Tab-separated table of C-alpha atoms and ligand atoms in Angstrom:
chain	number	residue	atom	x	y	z
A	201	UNK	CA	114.649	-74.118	69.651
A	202	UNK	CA	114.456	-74.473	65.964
A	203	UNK	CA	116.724	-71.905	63.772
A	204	UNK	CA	115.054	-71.058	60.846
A	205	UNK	CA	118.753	-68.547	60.012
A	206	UNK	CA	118.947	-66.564	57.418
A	207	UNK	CA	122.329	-65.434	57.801
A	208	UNK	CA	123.624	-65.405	54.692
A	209	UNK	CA	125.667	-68.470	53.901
A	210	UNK	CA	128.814	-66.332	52.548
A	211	UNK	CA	129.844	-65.832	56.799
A	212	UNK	CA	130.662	-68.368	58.820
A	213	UNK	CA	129.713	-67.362	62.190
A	214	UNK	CA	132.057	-70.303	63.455
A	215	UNK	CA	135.034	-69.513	61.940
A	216	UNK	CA	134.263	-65.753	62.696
A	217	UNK	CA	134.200	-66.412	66.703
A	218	UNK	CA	137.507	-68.125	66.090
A	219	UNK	CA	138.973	-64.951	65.621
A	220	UNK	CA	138.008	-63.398	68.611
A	221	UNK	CA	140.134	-64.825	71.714
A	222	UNK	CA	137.758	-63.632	74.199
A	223	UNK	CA	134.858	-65.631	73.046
A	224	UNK	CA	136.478	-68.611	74.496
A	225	UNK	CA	136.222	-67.401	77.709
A	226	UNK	CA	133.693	-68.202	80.823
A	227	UNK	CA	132.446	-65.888	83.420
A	228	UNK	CA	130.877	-67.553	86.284
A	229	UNK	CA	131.583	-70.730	85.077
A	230	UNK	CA	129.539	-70.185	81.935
A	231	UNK	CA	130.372	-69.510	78.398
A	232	UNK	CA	130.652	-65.734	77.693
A	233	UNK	CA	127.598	-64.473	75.745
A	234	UNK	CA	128.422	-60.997	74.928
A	235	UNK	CA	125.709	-58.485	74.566
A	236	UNK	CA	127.058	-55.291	74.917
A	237	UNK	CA	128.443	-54.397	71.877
A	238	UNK	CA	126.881	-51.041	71.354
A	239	UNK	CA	128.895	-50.279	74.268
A	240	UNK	CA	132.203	-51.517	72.902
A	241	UNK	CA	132.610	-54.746	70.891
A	242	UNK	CA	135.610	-57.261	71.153
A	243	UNK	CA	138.270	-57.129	69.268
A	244	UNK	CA	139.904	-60.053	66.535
A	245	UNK	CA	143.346	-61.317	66.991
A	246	UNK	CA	144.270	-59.303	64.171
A	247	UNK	CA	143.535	-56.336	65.730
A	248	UNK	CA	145.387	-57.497	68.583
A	249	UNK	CA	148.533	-58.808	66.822
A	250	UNK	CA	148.843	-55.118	64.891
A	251	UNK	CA	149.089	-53.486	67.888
A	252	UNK	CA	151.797	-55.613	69.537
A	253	UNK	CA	153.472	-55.763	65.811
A	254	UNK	CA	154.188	-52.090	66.138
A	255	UNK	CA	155.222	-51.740	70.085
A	256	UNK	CA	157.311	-54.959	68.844
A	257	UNK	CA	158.870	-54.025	65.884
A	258	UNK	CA	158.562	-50.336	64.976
A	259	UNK	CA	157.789	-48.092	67.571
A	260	UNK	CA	158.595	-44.572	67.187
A	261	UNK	CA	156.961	-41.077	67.021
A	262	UNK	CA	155.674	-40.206	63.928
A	263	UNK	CA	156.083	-37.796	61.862
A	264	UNK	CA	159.267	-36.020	63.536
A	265	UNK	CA	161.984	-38.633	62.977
A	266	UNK	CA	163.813	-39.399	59.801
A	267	UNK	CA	164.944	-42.755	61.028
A	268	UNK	CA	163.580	-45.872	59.915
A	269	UNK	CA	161.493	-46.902	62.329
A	270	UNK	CA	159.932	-43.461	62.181
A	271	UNK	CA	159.274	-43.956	58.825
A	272	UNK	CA	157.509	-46.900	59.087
A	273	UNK	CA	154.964	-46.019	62.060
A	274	UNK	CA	154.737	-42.598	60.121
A	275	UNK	CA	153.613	-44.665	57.135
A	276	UNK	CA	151.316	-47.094	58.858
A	277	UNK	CA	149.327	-43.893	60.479
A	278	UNK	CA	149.158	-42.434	57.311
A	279	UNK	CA	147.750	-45.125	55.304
A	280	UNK	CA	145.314	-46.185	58.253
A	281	UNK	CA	144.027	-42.332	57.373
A	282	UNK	CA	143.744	-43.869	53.570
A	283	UNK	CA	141.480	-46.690	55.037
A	284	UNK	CA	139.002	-44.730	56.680
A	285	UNK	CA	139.073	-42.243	53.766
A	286	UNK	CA	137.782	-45.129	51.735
A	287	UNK	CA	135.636	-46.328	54.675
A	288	UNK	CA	133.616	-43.365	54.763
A	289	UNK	CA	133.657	-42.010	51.304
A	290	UNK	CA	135.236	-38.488	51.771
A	291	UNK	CA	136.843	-37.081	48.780
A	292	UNK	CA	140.441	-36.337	50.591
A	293	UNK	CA	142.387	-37.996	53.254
A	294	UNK	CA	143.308	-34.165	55.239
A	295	UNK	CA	139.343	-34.423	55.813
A	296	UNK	CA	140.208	-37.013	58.017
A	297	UNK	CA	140.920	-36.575	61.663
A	298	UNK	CA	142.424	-38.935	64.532
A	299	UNK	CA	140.811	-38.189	67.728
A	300	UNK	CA	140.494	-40.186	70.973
A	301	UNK	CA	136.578	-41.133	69.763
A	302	UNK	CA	133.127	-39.849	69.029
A	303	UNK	CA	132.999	-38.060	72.425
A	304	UNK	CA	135.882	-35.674	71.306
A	305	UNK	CA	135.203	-35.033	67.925
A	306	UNK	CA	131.936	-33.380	68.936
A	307	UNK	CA	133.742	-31.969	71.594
A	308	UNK	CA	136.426	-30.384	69.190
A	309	UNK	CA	133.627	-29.187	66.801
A	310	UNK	CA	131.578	-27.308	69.782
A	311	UNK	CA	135.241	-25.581	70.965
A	312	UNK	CA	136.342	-24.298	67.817
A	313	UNK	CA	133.793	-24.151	64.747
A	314	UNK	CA	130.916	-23.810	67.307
A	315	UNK	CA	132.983	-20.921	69.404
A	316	UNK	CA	133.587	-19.242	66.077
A	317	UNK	CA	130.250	-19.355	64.417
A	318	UNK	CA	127.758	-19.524	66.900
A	319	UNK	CA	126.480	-16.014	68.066
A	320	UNK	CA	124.133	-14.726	70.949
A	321	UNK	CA	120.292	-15.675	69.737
A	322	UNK	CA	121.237	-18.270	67.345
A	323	UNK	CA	120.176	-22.013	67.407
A	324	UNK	CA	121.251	-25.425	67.623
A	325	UNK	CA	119.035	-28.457	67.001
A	326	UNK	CA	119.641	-31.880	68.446
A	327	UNK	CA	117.231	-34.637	69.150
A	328	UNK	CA	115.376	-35.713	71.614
A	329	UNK	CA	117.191	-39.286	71.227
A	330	UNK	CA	121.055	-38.099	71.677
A	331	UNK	CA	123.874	-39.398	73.551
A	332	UNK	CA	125.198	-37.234	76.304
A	333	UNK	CA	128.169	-36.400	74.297
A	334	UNK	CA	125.874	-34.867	71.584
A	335	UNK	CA	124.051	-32.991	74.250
A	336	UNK	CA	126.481	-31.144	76.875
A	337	UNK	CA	129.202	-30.263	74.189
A	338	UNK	CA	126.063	-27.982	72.875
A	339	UNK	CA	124.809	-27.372	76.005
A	340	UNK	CA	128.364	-25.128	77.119
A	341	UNK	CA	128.248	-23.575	73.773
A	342	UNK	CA	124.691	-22.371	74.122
A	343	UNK	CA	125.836	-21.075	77.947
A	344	UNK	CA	128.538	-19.735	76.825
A	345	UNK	CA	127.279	-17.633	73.391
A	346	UNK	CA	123.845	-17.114	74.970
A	347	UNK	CA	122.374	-19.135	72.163
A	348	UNK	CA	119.264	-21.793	72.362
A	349	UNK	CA	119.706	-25.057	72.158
A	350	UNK	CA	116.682	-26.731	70.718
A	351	UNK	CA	115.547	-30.501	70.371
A	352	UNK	CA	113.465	-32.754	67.700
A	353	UNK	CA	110.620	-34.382	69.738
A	354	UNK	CA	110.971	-38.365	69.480
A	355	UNK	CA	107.601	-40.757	68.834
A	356	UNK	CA	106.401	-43.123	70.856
A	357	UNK	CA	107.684	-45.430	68.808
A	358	UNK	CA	111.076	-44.103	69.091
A	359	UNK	CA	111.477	-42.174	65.498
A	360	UNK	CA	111.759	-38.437	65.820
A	361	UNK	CA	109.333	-36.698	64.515
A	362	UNK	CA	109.973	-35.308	61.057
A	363	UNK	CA	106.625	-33.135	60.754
A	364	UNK	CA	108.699	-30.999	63.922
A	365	UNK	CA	112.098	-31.493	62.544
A	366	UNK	CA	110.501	-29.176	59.611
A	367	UNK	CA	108.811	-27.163	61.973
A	368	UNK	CA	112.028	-26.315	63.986
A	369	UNK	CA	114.538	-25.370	61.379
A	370	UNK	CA	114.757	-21.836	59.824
A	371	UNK	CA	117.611	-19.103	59.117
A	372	UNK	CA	118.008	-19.059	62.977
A	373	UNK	CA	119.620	-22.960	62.586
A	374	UNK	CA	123.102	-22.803	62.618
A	375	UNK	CA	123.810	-26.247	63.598
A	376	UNK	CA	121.987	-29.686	63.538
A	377	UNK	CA	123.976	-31.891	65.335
A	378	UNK	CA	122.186	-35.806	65.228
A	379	UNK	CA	122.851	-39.419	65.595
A	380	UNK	CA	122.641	-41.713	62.295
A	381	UNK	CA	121.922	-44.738	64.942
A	382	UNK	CA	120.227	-44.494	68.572
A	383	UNK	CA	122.420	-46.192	71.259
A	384	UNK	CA	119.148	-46.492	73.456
A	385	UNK	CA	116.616	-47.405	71.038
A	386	UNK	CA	118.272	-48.768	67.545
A	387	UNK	CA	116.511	-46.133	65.978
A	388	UNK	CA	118.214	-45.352	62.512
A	389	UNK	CA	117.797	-41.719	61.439
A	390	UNK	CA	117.305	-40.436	58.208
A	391	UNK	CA	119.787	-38.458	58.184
A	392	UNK	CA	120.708	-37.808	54.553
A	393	UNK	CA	116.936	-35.847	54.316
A	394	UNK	CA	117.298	-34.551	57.557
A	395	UNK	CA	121.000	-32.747	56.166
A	396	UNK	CA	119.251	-31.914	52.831
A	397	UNK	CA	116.787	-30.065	54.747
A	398	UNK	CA	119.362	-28.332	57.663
A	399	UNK	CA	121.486	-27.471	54.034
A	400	UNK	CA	118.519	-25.337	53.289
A	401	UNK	CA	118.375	-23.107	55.224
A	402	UNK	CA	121.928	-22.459	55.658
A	403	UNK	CA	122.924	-24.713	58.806
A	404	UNK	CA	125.943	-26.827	59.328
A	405	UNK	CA	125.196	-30.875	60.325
A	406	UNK	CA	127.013	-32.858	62.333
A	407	UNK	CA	126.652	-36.643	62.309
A	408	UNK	CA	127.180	-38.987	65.173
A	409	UNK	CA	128.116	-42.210	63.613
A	410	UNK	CA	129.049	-43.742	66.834
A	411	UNK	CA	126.542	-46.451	66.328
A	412	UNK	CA	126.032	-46.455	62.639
A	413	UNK	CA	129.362	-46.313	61.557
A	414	UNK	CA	129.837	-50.297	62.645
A	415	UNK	CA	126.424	-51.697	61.237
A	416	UNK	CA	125.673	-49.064	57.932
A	417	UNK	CA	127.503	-48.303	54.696
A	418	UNK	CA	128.986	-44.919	55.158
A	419	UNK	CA	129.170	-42.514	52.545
A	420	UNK	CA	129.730	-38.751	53.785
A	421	UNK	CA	129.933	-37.262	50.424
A	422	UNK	CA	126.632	-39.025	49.267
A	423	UNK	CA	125.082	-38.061	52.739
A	424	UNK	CA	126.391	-34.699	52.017
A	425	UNK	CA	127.284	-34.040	55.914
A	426	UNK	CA	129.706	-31.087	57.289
A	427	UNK	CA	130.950	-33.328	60.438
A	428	UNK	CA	131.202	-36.920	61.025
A	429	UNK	CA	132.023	-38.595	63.843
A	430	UNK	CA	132.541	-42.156	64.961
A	431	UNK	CA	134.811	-44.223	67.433
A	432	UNK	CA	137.474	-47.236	66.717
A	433	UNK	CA	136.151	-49.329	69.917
A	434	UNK	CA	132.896	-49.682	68.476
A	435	UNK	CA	133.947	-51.300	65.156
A	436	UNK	CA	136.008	-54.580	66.206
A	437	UNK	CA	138.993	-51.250	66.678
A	438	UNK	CA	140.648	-50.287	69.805
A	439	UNK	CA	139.339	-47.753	72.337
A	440	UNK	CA	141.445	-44.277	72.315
A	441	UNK	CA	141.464	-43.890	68.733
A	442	UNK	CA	138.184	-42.039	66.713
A	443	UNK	CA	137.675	-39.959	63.688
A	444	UNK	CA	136.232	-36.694	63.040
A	445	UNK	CA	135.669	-36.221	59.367
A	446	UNK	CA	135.026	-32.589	58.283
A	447	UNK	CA	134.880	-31.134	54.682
A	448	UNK	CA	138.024	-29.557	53.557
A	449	UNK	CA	136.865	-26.195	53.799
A	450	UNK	CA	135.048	-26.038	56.608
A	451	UNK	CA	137.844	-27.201	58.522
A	452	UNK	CA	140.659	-24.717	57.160
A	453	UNK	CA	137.905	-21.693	58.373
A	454	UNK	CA	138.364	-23.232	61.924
A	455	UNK	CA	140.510	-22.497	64.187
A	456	UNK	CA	142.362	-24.816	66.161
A	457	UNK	CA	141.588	-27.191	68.903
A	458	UNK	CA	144.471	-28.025	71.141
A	459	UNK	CA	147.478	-26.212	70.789
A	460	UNK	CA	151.201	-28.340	70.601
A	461	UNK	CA	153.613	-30.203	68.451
A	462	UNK	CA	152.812	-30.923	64.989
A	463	UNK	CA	149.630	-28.636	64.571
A	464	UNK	CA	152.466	-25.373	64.069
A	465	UNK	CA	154.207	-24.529	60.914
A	466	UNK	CA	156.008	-21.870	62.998
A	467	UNK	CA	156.595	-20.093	66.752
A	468	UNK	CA	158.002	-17.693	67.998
A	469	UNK	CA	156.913	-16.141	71.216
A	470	UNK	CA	155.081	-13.308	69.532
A	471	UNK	CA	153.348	-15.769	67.319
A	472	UNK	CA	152.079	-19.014	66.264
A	473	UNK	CA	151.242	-19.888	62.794
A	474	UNK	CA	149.876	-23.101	62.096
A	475	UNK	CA	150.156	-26.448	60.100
A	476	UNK	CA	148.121	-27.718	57.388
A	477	UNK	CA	145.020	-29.705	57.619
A	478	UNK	CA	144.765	-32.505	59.313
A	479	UNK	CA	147.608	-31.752	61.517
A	480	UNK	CA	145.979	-28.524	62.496
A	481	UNK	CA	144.043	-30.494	64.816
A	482	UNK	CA	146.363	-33.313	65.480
A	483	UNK	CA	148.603	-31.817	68.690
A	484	UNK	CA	150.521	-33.773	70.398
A	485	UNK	CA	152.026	-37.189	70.116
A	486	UNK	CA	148.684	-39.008	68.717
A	487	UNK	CA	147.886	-42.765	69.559
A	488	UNK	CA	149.969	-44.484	66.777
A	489	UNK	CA	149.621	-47.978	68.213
A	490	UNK	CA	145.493	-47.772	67.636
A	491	UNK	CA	145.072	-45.742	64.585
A	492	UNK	CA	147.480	-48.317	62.735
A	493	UNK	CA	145.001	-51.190	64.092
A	494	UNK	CA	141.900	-49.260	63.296
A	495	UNK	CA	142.768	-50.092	59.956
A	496	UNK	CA	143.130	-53.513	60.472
A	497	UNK	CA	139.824	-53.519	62.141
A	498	UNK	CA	138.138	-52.115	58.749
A	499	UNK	CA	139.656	-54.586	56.930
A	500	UNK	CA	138.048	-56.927	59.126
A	501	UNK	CA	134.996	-55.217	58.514
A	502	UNK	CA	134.868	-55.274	54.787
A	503	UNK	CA	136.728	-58.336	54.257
A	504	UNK	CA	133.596	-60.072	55.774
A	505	UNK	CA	131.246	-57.647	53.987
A	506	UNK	CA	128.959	-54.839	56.088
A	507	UNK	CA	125.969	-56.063	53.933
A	508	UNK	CA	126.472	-59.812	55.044
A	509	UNK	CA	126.792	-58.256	58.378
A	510	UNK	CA	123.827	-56.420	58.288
A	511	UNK	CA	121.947	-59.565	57.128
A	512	UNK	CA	123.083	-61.330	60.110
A	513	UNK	CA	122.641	-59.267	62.718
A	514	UNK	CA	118.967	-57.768	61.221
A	515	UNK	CA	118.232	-61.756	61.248
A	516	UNK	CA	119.448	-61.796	65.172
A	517	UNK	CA	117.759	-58.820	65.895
A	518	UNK	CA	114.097	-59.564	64.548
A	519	UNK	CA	114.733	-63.742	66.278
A	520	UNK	CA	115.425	-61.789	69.493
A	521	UNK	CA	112.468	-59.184	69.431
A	522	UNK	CA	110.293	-62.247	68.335
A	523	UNK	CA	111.190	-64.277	71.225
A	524	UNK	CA	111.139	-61.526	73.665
A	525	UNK	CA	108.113	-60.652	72.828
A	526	UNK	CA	106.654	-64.162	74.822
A	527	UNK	CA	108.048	-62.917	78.457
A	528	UNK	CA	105.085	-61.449	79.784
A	529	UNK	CA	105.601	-58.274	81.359
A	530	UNK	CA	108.249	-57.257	78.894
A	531	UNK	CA	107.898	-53.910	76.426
A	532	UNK	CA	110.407	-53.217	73.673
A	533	UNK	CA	111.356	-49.632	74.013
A	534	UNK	CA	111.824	-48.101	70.411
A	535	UNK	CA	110.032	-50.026	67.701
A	536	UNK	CA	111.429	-47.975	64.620
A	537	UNK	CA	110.489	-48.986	61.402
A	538	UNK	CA	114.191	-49.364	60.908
A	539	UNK	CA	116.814	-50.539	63.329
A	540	UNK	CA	120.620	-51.305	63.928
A	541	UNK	CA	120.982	-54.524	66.208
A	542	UNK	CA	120.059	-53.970	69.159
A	543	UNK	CA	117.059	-54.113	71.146
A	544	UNK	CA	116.357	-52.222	74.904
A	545	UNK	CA	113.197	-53.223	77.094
A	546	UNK	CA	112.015	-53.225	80.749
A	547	UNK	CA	110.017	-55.782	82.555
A	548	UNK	CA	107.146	-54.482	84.874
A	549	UNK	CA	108.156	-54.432	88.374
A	550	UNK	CA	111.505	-55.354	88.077
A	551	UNK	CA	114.564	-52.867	87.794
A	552	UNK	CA	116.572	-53.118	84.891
A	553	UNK	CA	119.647	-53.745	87.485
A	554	UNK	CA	118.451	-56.899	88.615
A	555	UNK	CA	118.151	-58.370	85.459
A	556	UNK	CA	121.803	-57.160	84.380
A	557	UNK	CA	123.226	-58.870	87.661
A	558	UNK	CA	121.673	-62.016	86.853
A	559	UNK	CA	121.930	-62.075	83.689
A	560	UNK	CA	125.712	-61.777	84.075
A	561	UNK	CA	125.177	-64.772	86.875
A	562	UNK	CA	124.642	-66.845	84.068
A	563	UNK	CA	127.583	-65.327	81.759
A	564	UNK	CA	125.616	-63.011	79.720
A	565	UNK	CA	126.573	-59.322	79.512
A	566	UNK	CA	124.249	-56.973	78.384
A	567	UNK	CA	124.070	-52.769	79.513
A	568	UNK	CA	121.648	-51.580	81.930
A	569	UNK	CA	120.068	-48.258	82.669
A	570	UNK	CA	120.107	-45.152	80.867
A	571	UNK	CA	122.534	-45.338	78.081
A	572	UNK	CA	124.101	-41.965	78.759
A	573	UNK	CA	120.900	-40.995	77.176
A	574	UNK	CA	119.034	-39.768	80.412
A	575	UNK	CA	116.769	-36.878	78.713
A	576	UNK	CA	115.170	-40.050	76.412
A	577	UNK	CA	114.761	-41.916	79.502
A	578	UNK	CA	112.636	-39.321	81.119
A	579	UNK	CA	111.029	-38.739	77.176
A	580	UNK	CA	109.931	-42.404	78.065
A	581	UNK	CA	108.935	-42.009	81.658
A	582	UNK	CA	111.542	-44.751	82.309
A	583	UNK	CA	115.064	-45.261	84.276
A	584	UNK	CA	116.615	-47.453	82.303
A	585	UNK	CA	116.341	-50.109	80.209
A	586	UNK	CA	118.144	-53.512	79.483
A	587	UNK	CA	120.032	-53.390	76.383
A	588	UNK	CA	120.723	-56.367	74.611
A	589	UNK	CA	123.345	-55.337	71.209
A	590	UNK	CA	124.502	-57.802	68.588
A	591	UNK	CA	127.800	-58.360	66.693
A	592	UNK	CA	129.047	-60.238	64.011
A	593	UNK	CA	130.001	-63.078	66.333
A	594	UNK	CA	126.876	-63.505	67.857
A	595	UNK	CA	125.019	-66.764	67.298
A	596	UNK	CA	120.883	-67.127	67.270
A	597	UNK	CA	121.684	-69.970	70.499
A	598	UNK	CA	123.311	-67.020	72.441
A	599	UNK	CA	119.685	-65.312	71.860
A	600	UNK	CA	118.281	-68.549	73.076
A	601	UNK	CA	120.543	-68.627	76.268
A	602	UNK	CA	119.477	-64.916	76.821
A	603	UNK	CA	115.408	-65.647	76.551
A	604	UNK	CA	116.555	-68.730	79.158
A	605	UNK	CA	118.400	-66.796	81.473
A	606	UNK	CA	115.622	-63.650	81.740
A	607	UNK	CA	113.112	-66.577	82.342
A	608	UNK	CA	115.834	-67.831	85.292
A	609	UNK	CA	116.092	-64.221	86.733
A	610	UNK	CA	112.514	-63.447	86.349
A	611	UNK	CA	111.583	-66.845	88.808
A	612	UNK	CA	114.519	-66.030	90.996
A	613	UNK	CA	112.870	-62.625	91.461
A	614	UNK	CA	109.114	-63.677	92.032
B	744	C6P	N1	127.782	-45.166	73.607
B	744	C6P	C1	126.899	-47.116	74.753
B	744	C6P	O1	127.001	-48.082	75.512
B	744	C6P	P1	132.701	-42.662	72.838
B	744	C6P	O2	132.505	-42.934	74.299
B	744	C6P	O3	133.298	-41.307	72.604
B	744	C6P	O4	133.388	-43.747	72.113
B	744	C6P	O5	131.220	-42.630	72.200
B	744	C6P	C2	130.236	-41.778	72.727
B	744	C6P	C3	128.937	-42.024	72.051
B	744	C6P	C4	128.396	-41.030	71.267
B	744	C6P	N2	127.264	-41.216	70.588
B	744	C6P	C5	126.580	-42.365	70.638
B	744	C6P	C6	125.333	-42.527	69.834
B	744	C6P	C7	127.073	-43.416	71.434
B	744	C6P	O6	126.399	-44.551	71.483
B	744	C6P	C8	128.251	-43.230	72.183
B	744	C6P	C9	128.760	-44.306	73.098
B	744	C6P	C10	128.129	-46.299	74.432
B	744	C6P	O7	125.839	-46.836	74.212
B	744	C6P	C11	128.873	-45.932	75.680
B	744	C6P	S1	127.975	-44.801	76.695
């Protein structure tokens, strides 16, 4: 196959893969393609080496001790906050909040702003194109407050529909809670409209950045969002460690999440009061090995540029649709007029299982099924689909060997 690339000549996809120890690997005897990287991409050895630097040289608990070593991990957590400060744009680092990922920073939004400001009769609007962990979160809330939980209806070709996005809102809106990226379909939202409009008449948004906060430039003070949340694993970072950003004063108006070390000023057994923000929602002993190497991981990100990335992967993404497109059979589920890269589609007659398990025959991992996003599945009248998602690493011959190995599995199935 002839490459016409236009990656742009500034990243050198080579040298890139270099850094990523698992890309040498085979699986069944075949060079690792890796596909899945909505689902968690690998990680450079830099990554790597910062979290072995710190079990290796200055492990401690942070924040507590006033020994050395303690004062260097404390440091290293507290300037990975710095770096996603300046990764996302918020105005002050206490906005900034380590969780364990995306999953629990919705989570800890439902439990304590929703528990506090949600009332019997009031709404929440989602869309039709969510994750699971942007639907159930809302989904107790609702059960539990006896409010209604209501959901933007998603096109056929997988945008939601903005005409009922209008439609839906009014004073009864207290919270729109949406993804910036679909995991399912590519789908990028537009959110910063979308939270103008929510603003209006007096809701709260909440951003899932899960999937955009890898491939778009993030900005939550230009986006003008209330909650933003998005996981390490899914931006060349390790898994266990996430962010929930939150303007300053919504967050000091909530109460707290977990309840443990370093969130209390004071106890006493008649009473608890509590620490300043973002500790307030930092109990416990926090994962100190991963939120140092997130930071790593964003320098990664921006040392190579998000807008080169973004080229290269937008240039992967339209070569694979293009030569998808030729399997006959085959239909691209969510055509958006814009996209992150990744592309899902299903082949008549065959079940997207099959393909995954021979597809991985040949070395080349991609997701199967529903995505965690089961309600858009049944939106679609489908099961699952195959998801093919693209990285940085990725190289236009690894699209070729995927094309190759669907045409294998389709003649191994007929
Ligand atoms: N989607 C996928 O393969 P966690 O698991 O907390 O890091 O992220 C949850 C999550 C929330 N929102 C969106 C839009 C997501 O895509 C995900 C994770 C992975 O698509 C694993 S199911």
């Amino acid at each position: 196959m002839i490459l016409t690339s236009p990656t742009p000549i500034d990243l050198n996809i080579g040298a890139i893969r270099q850094q990523f120890p698992i890309l040498g690997r085979a699986v069944k005897d075949r060079p690792l393609v890796y596909f899945d990287n909505a689902a968690t991409t690998q990680k450079p050895q830099a990554v790597i080496d910062t979290i072995s630097q710190y079990y290796g040289n200055y492990n401690a608990n942070i924040h507590r001790g006033i020994h050395s070593l303690a004062e260097e991990a404390t440091a290293a957590y507290e300037a990975s906050r710095m770096a996603v400060k300046e990764f996302i744009g918020a105005a002050l680092s206490e906005e900034v909040i380590f969780t364990r990922g995306t999953t629990e920073g919705i989570n800890l939004v439902a439990c304590t702003w929703g528990r506090a400001n949600i009332a019997a009769g009031d709404e929440i609007l989602i869309s039709g194109m969510e994750h699971h962990s942007n639907i159930v979160p809302w989904q107790i809330l609702c059960h539990e407050k006896n409010a209604i939980l209501k959901v933007i209806p998603v096109l056929d070709n997988g945008e939601l529909s903005m005409t009922d996005y209008h439609n839906l809102l009014s004073p009864k809106t207290k919270l729109v809670a949406v993804a910036q990226a679909s995991n399912a379909l590519g789908t990028v939202n537009p959110v910063k409209p979308m939270i103008k409009a929510a603003h209006q008449v007096g809701a709260v948004v909440l951003i899932d950045g899960a999937q955009s906060a890898v491939h778009l430039d993030i900005d939550v003070q230009d986006m003008d969002c209330d909650f933003f949340a998005f996981s390490g694993h899914k931006l060349y970072g390790p898994t266990g460690i996430g962010v929930l950003f939150g303007k300053k004063d919504i967050l000091e108006s909530m109460p707290v999440f977990q309840g443990g070390g370093e969130m209390i000023k004071e106890v006493t057994f008649e009473r608890t009061t509590y620490n300043e923000l973002p500790y307030k929602f930092e109990a416990g002993t926090p994962n100190i090995a991963d939120a140092i190497a997130l930071k790593t991981a964003l320098e990664f990100l921006n040392d190579l540029g998000k807008d080169n990335i973004r080229k290269h992967e937008a240039a992967l993404l339209k070569y694979a649709t293009a030569r998808l497109e030729t399997i006959p059979g085959l239909t691209i589920v969510g055509k958006a007029r814009e996209k992150v890269g990744l592309v899902s589609f299903i082949i008549k007659g065959v079940h997207p299982q099959d393909i995954g398990v021979l597809l991985d025959n040949q070395g080349i991992a991609v997701r199967t099924g529903h995505h965690c996003t089961q309600p858009l599945m049944a939106r679609f009248g489908i099961a699952g689909t195959v998801r093919a998602s693209f990285a940085v690493y990725n190289t236009f011959e690894e699209v070729d060997a995927l094309i190759a190995g669907l045409w294998k599995a389709l003649k191994m199935l007929s």
